[in-house]
Coordinates of C-alpha atoms in Angstrom, one line a residue:
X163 CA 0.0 0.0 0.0
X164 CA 1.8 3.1 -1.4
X165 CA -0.7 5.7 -0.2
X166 CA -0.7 6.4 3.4
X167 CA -2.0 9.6 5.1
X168 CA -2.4 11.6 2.0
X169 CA 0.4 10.7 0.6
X170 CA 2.1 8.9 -1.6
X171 CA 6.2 7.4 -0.4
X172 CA 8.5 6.7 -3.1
X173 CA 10.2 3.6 -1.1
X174 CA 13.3 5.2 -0.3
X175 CA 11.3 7.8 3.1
X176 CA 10.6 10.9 0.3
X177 CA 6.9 11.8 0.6
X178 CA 4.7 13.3 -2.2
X179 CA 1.2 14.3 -2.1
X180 CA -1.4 13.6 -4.7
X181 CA -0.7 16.2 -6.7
X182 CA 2.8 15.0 -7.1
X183 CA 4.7 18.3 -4.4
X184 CA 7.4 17.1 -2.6
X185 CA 6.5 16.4 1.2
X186 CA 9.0 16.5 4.4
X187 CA 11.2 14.1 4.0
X188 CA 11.3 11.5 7.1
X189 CA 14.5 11.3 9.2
X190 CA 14.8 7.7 9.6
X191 CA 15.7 7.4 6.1
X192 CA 19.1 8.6 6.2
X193 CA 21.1 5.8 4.5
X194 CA 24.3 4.3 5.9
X195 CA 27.7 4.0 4.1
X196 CA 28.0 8.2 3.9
X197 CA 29.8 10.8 5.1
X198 CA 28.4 14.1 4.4
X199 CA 27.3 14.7 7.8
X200 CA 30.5 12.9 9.0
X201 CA 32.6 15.3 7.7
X202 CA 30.9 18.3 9.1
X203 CA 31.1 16.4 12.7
X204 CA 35.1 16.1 11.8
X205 CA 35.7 19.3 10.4
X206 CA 34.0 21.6 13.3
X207 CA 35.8 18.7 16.2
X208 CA 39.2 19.7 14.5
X209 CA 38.5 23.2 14.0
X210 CA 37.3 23.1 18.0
X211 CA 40.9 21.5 18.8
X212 CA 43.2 24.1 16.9
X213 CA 41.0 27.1 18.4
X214 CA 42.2 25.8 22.2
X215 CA 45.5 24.7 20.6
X216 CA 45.9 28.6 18.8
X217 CA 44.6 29.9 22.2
X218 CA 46.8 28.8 24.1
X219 CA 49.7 30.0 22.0
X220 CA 48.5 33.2 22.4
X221 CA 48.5 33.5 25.7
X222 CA 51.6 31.9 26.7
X223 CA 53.9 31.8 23.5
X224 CA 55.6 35.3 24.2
X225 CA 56.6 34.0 27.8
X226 CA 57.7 30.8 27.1
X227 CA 59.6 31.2 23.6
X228 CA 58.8 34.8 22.9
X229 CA 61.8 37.8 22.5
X230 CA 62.0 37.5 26.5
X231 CA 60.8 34.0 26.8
X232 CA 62.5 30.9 28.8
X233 CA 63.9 29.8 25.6
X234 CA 63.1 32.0 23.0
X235 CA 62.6 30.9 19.5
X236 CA 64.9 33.6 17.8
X237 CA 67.6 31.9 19.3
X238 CA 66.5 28.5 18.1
X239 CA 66.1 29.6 14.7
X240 CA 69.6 31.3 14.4
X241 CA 71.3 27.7 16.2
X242 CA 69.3 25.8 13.2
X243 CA 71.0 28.6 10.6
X244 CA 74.3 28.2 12.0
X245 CA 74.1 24.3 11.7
X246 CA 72.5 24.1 8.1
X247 CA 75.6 26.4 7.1
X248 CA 74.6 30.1 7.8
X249 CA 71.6 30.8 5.1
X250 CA 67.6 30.3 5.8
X251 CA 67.3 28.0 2.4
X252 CA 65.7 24.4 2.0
X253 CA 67.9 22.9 4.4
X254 CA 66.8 25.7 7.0
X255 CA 62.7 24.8 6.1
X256 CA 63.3 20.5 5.8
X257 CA 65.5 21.2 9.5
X258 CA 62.1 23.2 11.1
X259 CA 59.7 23.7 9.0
X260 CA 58.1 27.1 10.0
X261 CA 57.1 30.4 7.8
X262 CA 58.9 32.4 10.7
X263 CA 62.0 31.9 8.6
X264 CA 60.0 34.2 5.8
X265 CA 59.3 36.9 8.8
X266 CA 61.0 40.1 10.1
X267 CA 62.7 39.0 13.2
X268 CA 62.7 42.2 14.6
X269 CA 59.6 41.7 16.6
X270 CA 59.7 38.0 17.2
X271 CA 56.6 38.9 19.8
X272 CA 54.4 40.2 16.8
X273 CA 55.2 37.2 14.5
X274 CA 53.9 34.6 17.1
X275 CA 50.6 36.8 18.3
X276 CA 49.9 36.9 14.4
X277 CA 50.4 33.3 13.8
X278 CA 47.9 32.8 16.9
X279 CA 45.9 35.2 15.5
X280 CA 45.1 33.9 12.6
X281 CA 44.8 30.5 13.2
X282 CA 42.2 31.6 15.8
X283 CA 40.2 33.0 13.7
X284 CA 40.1 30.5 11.0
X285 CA 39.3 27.6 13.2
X286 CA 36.6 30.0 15.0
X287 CA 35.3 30.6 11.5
X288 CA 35.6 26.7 10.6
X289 CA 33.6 25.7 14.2
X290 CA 30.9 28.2 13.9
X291 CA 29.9 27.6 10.1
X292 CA 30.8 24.1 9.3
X293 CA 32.0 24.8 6.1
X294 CA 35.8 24.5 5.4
X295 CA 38.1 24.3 2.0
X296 CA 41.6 23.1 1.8
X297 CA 43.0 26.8 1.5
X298 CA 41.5 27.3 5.5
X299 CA 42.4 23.6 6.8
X300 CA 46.2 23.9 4.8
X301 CA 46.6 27.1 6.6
X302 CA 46.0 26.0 9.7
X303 CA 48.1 23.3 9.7
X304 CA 51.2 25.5 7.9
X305 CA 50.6 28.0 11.3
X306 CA 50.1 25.0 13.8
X307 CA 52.9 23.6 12.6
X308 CA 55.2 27.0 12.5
X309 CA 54.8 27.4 16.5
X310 CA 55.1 23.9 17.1
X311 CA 58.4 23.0 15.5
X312 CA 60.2 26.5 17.3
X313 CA 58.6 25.6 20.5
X314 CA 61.1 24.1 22.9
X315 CA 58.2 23.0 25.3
X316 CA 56.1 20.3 23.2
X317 CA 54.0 17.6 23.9
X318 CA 53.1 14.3 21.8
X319 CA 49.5 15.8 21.4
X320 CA 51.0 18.5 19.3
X321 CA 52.1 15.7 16.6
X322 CA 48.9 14.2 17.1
X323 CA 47.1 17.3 16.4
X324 CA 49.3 17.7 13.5
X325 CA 48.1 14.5 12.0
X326 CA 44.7 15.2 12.8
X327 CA 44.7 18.1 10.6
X328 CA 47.0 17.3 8.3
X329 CA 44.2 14.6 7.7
X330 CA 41.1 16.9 7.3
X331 CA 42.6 18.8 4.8
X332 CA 41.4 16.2 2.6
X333 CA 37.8 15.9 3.4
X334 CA 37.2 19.3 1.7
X335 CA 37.0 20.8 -1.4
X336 CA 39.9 23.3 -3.5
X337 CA 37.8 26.2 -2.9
X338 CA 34.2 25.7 -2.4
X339 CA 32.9 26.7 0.9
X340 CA 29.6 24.7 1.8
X341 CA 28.6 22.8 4.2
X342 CA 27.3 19.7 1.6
X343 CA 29.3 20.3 -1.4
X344 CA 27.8 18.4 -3.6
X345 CA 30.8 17.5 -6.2
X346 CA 33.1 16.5 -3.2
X347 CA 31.8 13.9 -1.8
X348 CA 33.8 12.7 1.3
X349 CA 36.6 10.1 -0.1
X350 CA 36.3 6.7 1.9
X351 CA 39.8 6.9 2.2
X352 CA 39.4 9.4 3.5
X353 CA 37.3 8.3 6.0
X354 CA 39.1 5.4 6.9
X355 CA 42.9 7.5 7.5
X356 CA 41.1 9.2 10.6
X357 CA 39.7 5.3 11.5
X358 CA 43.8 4.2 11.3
X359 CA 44.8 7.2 13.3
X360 CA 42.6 6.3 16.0
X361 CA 43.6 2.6 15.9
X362 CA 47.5 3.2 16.0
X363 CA 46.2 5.8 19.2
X364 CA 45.0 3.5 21.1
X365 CA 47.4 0.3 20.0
X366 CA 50.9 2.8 20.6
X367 CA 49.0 3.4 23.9
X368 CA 48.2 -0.3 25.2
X369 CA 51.2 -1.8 23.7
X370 CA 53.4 0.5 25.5
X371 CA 51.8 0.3 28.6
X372 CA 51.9 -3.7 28.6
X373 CA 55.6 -3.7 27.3
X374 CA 56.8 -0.7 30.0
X375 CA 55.4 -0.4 34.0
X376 CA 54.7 -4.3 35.8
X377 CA 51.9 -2.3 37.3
X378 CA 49.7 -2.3 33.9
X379 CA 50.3 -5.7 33.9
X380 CA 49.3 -6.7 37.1
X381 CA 46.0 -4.7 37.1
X382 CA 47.6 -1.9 40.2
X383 CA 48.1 1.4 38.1
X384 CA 45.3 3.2 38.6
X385 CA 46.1 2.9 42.8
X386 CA 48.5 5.5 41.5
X387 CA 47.6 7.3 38.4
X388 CA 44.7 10.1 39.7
X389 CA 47.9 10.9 42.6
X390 CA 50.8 11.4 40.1
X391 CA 49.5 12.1 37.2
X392 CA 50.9 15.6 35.9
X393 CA 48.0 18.1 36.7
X394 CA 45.3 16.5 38.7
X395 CA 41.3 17.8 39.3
X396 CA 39.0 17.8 41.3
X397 CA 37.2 14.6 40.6
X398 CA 41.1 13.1 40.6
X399 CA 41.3 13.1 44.0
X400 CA 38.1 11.1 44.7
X401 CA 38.9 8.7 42.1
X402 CA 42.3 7.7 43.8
X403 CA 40.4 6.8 46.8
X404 CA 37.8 4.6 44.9
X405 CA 37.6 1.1 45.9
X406 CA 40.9 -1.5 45.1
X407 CA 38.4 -3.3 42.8
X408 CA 37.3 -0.5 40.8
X409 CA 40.9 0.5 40.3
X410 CA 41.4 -3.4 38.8
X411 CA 38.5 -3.0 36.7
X412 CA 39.2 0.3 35.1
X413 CA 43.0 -1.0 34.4
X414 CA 41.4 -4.4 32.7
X415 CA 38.8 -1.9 31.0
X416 CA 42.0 0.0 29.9
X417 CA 43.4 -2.8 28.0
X418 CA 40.1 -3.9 26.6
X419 CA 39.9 -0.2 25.0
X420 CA 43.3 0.0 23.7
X421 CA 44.0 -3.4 22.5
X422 CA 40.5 -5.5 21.7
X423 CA 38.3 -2.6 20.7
X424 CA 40.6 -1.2 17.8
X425 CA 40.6 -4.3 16.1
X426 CA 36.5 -4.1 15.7
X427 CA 36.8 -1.3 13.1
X428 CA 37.8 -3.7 11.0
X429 CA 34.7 -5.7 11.6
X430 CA 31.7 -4.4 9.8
X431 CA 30.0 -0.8 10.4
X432 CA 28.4 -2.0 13.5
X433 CA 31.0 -3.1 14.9
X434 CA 33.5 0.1 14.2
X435 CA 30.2 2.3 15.4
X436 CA 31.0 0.2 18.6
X437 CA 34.7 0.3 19.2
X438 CA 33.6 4.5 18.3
X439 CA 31.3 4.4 21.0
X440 CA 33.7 3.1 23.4
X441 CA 36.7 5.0 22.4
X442 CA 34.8 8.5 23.0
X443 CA 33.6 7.3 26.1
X444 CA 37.0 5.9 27.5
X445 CA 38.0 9.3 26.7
X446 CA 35.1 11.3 28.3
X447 CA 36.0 9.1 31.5
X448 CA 40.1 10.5 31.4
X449 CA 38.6 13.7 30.9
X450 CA 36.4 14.1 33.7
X451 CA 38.8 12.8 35.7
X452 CA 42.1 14.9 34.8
X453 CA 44.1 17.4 33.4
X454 CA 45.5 16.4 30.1
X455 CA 45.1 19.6 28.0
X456 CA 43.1 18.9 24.6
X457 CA 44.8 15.2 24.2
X458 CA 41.7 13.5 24.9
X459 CA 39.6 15.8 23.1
X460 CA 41.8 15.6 20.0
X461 CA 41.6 11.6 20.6
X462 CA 37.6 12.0 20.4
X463 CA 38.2 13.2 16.7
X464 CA 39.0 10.3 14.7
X465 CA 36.9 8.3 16.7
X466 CA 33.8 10.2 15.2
X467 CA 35.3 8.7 11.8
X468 CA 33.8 5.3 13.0
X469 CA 30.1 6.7 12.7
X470 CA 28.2 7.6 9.3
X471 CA 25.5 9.6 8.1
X472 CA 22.3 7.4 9.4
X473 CA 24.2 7.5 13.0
X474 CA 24.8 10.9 13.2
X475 CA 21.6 12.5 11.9
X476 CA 20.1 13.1 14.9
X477 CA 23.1 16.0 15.6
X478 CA 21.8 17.9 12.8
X479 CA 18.5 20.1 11.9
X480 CA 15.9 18.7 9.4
X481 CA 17.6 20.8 6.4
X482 CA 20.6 19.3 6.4
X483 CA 19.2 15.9 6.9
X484 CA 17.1 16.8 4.2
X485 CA 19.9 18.0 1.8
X486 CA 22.1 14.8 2.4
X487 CA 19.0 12.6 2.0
X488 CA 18.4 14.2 -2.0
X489 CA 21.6 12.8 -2.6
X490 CA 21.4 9.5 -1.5
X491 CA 18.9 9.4 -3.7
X492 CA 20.0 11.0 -6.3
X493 CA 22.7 8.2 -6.6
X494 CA 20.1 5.4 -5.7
X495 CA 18.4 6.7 -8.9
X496 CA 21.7 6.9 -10.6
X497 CA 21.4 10.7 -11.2
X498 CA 24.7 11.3 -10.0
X499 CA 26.6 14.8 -10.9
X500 CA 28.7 13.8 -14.7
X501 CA 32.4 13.6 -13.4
X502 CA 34.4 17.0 -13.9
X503 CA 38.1 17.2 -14.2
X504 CA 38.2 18.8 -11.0
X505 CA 36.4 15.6 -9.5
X506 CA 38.5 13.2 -11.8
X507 CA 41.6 15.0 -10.2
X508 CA 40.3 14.9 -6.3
X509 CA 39.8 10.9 -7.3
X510 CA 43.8 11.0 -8.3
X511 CA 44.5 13.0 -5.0
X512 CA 42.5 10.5 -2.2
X513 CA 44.0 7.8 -4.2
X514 CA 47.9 9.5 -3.7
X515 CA 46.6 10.0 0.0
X516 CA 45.8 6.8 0.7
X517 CA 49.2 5.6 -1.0
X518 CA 51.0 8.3 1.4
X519 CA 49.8 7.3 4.4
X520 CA 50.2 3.7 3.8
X521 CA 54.0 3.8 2.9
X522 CA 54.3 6.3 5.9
X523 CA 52.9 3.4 8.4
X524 CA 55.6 1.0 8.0
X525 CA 57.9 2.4 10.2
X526 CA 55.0 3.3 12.6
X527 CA 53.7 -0.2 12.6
X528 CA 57.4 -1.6 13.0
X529 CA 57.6 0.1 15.8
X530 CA 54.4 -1.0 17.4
X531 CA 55.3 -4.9 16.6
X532 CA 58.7 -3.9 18.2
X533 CA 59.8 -4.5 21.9
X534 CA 61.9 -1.7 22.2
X535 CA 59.2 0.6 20.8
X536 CA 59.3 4.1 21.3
X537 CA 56.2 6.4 21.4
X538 CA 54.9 10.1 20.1
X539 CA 58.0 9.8 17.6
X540 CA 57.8 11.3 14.2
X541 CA 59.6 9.3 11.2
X542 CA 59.4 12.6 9.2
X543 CA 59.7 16.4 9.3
X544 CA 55.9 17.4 8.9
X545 CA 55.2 14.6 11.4
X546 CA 52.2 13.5 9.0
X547 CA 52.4 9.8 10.5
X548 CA 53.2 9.4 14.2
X549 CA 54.0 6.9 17.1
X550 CA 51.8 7.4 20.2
X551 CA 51.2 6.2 23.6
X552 CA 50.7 7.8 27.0
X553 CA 52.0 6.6 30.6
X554 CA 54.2 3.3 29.7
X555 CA 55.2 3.8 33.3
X556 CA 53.5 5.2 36.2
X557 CA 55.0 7.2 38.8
X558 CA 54.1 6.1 42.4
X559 CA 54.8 9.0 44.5
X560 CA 54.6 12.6 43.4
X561 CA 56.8 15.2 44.0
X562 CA 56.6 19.0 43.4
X563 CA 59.3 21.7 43.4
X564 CA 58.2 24.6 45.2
X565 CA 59.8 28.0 44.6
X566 CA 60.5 30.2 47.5
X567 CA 61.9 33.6 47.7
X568 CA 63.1 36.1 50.9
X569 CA 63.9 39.4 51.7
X570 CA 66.6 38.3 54.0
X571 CA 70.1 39.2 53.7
X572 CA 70.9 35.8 55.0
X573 CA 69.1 32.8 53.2
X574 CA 71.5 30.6 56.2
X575 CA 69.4 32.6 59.3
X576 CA 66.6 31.0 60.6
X577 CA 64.6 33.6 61.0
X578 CA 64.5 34.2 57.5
X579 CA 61.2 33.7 56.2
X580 CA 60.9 32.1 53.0
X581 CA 57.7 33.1 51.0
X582 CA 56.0 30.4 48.0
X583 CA 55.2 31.1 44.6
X584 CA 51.7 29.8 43.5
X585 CA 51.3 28.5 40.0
X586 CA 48.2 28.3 38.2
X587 CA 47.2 24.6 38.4
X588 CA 50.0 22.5 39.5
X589 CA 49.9 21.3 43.2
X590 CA 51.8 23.7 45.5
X591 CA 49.3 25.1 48.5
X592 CA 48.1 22.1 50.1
X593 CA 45.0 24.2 50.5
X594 CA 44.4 24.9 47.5
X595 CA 41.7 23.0 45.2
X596 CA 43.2 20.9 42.3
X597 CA 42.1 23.0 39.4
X598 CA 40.0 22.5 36.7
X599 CA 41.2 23.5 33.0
X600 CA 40.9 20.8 30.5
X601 CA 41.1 21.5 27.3
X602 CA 43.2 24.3 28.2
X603 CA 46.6 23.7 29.0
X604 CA 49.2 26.1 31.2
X605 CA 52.6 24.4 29.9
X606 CA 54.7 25.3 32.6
X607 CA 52.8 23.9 34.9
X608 CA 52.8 20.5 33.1
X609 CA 56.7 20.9 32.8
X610 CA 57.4 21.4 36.0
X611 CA 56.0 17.9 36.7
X612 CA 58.6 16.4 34.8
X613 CA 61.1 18.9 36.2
X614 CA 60.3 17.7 39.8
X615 CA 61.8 13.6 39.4
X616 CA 64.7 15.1 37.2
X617 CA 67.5 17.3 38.8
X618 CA 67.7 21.3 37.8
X619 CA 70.9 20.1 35.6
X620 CA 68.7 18.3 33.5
X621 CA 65.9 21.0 33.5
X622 CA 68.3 24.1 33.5
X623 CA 65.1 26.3 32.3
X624 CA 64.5 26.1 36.1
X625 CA 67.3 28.2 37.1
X626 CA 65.8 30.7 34.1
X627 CA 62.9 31.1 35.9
X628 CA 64.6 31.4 39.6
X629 CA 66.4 34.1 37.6
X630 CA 63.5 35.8 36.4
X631 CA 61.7 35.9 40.0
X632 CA 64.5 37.4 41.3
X633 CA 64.1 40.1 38.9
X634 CA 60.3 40.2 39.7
X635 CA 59.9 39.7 36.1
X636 CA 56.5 40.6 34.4
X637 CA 56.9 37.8 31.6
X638 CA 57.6 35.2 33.6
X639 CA 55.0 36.0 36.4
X640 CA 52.1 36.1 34.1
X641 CA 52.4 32.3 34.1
X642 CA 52.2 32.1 37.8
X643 CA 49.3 32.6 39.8
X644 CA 50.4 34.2 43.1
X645 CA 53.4 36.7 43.2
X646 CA 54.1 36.8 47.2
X647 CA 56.4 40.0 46.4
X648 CA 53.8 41.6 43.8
X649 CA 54.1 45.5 44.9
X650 CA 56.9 44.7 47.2
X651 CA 60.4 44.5 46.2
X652 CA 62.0 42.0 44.5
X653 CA 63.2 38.8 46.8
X654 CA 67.0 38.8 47.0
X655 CA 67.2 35.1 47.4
X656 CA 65.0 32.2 45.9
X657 CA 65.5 28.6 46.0
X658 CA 64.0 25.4 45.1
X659 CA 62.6 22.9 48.0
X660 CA 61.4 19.3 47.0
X661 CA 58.3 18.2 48.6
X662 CA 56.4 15.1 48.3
X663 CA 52.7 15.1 47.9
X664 CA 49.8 12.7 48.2
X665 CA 46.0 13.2 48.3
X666 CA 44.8 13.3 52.0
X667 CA 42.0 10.7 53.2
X668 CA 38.4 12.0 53.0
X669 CA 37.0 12.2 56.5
X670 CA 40.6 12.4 58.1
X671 CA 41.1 15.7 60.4
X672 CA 43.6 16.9 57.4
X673 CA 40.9 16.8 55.1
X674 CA 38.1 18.3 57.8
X675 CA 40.8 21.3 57.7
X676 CA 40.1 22.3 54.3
X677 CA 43.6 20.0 53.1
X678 CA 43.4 18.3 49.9
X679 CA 47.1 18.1 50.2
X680 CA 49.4 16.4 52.4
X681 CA 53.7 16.7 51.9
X682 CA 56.5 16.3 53.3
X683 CA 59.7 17.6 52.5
X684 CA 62.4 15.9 50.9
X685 CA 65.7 18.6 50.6
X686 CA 66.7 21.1 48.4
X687 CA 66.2 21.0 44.9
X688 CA 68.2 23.7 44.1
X689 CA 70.3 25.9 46.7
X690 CA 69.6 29.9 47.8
X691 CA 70.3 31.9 44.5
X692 CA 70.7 35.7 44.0
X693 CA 71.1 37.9 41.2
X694 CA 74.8 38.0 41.1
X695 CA 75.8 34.7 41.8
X696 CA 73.6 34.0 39.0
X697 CA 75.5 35.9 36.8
X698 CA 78.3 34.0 35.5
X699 CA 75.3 31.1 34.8
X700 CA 73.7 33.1 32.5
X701 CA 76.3 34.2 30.8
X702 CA 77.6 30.6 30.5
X703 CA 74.2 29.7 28.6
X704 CA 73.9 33.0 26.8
X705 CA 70.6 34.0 28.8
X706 CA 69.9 37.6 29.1
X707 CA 71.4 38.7 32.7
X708 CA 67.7 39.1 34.9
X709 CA 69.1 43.1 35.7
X710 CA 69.2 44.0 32.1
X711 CA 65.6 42.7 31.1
X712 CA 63.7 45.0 30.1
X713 CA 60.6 43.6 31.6
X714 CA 60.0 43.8 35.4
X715 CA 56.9 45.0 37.8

């Protein structure tokens, strides 16, 4: 029976009425195998990701690497200029690729705001409209990539992010900017590099975590994890006093997630849809219960890969349901658009893509079949195919350097009083809250985790910064929360004291005194420094001499 309430269904959900109009077409027939609504999904995700990533350069690229920063990028560049012989040529690009070697150093401050800039605006554009070309997604990788490769202080999310959008780049058109583009039609190839990216995630991950810490194998990490992890929340602190068994489960769930689950997007749509499902919540889970910038954000993104068009209609309005739906039918009835040369030509480029990425995975999947295998490594410059893999080992106590600075004349007199330096969101007040951030990201608060089981002679930048508090520097205190000296004059000694922190027990007389710390000391991390006997370190490492910057409060 065709006819049904009026009207008259044409067997694939369109409606007509008697008179042969076009009715509303119904949502549930939204065909499967794809990706027009897919690719808007992955295009605003990315776009989401480089507007946190862009934002974050903005606000703490100038201190960090920056005319005045810790390690300032100028002075990377001219080391790379010197090694590649002296002149900013193709050897000077392949070395670090970045278009600050086409820019006036002059102003080194003004080059990495506009980089930021820019970048945030296109991705702002990209998330708010949905509609991207390769022009806006090539850009944003060329600037993304021009930051990350001067920046001293990098992450293995910044390669993955790379990749990521190195990858989107190819679910749009040359130039058209629509949300459906009609003669574009999202490659299956496509498709399925954002479906390999997510599998060598989560693989590089597992496998690294089996191979590396006893602990992952014997089911005890997370009794650790939400304790040391490098910038805990809120929610960390109850979840490191959950239950023994709930910590065996989510460590067996772990392993489930990143070495079964991947496998199943190989297994038929329903069963990548589930291995999707799982992945984004897996991720959901780490980020409600930590810290780790946009890593498990970005991770979402090729996840969403594993879903198409009749799984993801319900995210979008009945027009561009209704738009996508035209076209499946349009190719049911074989009324597809006559091939153009441009379309011809974007056949030639998924196909080269595909090719690409595939001869770029052997070294990657070497490596992960390896037992010495190392993860977020890049086999090549533009770091378009990566190793990855988080927490191989876990550490089991945590430690924090705390910087302290006094007026006395005498940091040896005991009644000297030694004052602390808050940063924004690592652990120093014990109490203080653990913060809550993610997708944002301070950097120097994540380094100085990894500063705190190394010695200052493996982290010199630390003595930079002691440096620049005994100047009461501007730059370097906009990174840092409290400034015990702020309006006072500068602190004519600071030093760095090693502590040892854990989580104290809910319902314990610490915690009923507002403590969500407790810690103990451990000695000195670095001795009482002053401005002068600071001097001849500086000038050892070519640093800018603290008294000289220009930049103080």
């Amino acid at each position: 029976m065709a006819e049904k309430q009026g009207g008259i269904s044409d067997g694939h959900g369109e409606k007509y009425s008697k008179n042969g109009d076009r009715k509303e077409t119904s949502v549930q027939s939204l065909q499967t195998g794809t990706y027009w609504l897919t690719r808007i999904v992955l295009l605003r995700s990315v776009a989401f990701i480089y507007l946190v990533a862009f934002s974050v350069a903005y606000n703490q690229n100038k201190q960090l690497i920056g005319e005045n920063g810790l390690m300032p990028s100028k002075s990377y560049l001219n080391s790379v200029k010197r090694y590649v012989g002296g002149k900013i040529g193709m050897a000077a690009f392949a070395y670090t690729p970045s278009i600050l070697w086409l820019l006036d150093w002059s102003d080194m401050d003004a080059n990495l705001d506009g980089i930021a800039l820019v970048g945030m605006a296109l991705s702002m554009f990209v998330l708010l409209t949905g509609m991207a070309n390769m022009v806006i997604m090539v850009t944003l990788w060329v600037l993304y990539h021009s930051l990350v490769n001067v920046g001293h202080f990098i992450s293995g999310w910044e390669s993955q992010l790379l990749e990521t959008g190195f990858l989107a780049i190819f679910l749009c058109p040359l130039w058209t900017l629509s949300k459906v583009p009609r003669r574009c039609s999202p490659s299956l190839i496509s498709i399925w590099t954002f479906r390999w990216l997510i599998v060598r995630i989560m693989l590089g991950a597992g496998l690294i975590k089996i191979r590396g810490d006893k602990c992952w194998r014997e089911l005890t990490c997370m009794d650790y994890h939400y304790e040391t992890q490098p910038v805990p929340n809120p929610m960390s602190y109850y979840m490191h006093h959950s239950p023994w068994w709930f910590h065996r489960f989510e460590t067996l769930s772990n392993h489930l997630i990143e070495l079964v689950f991947p496998f199943f997007t190989f297994l038929g749509r329903r069963m990548c849809m589930f291995n999707g499902v799982m992945q984004i919540l897996f991720q959901v889970v780490l980020i409600v219960s930590g810290n780790l910038s946009f890593l498990n954000w970005l991770t979402i993104v090729p996840s969403l890969a594993c879903f198409d068009d009749a799984s993801l209609g319900f995210l979008f309005g009945s027009r561009a349901r209704k738009e996508v739906l035209e076209i499946q039918h349009e190719a049911a009835a074989g009324h597809t658009p006559k091939p153009t040369k441009g379309m011809l030509t974007r056949r030639v480029v998924n196909i080269s893509l595909g090719i690409l990425i595939g001869c770029l995975s052997f070294p990657v999947v070497m490596n992960l079949l390896s037992s010495k295998q190392v993860m977020n490594t890049s086999f090549d410059p533009l770091r378009i195919v990566n190793t990855y893999g988080a927490f191989g080992s876990i550490t089991k106590e945590r430690t924090e350097v705390i910087f302290q600075g006094t007026l006395s004349q005498d940091p040896k007199d005991p009644e000297a009083v030694w004052e602390e330096y808050q940063f924004r969101c690592k652990p120093g007040d014990v109490y203080r809250r653990p913060c809550l951030i993610s997708p944002y990201h301070y950097r120097l608060d994540w380094l100085m985790w990894f500063a705190a089981f190394q010695t200052y002679e493996q982290s010199e930048w630390v003595i930079h910064i002691a440096g620049r508090l005994l100047a009461n520097d501007s730059t370097l205190l906009s990174l840092l929360d409290q400034n015990p000296f702020q309006g006072r004059e500068a602190p004519r000694w600071v030093r760095g004291e090693h502590f040892r922190y854990k989580f104290s027990q809910p319902g314990s007389a610490s915690a009923a005194q507002g403590k969500w710390w407790l810690r103990k000391r451990i000695g000195a991390y670095f001795p009482p420094l002053n401005l002068e006997g600071l001097r001849g370190y500086f000038q050892s490492r070519n640093w800018p001499h603290p008294h000289t910057h220009p930049k103080r409060t």
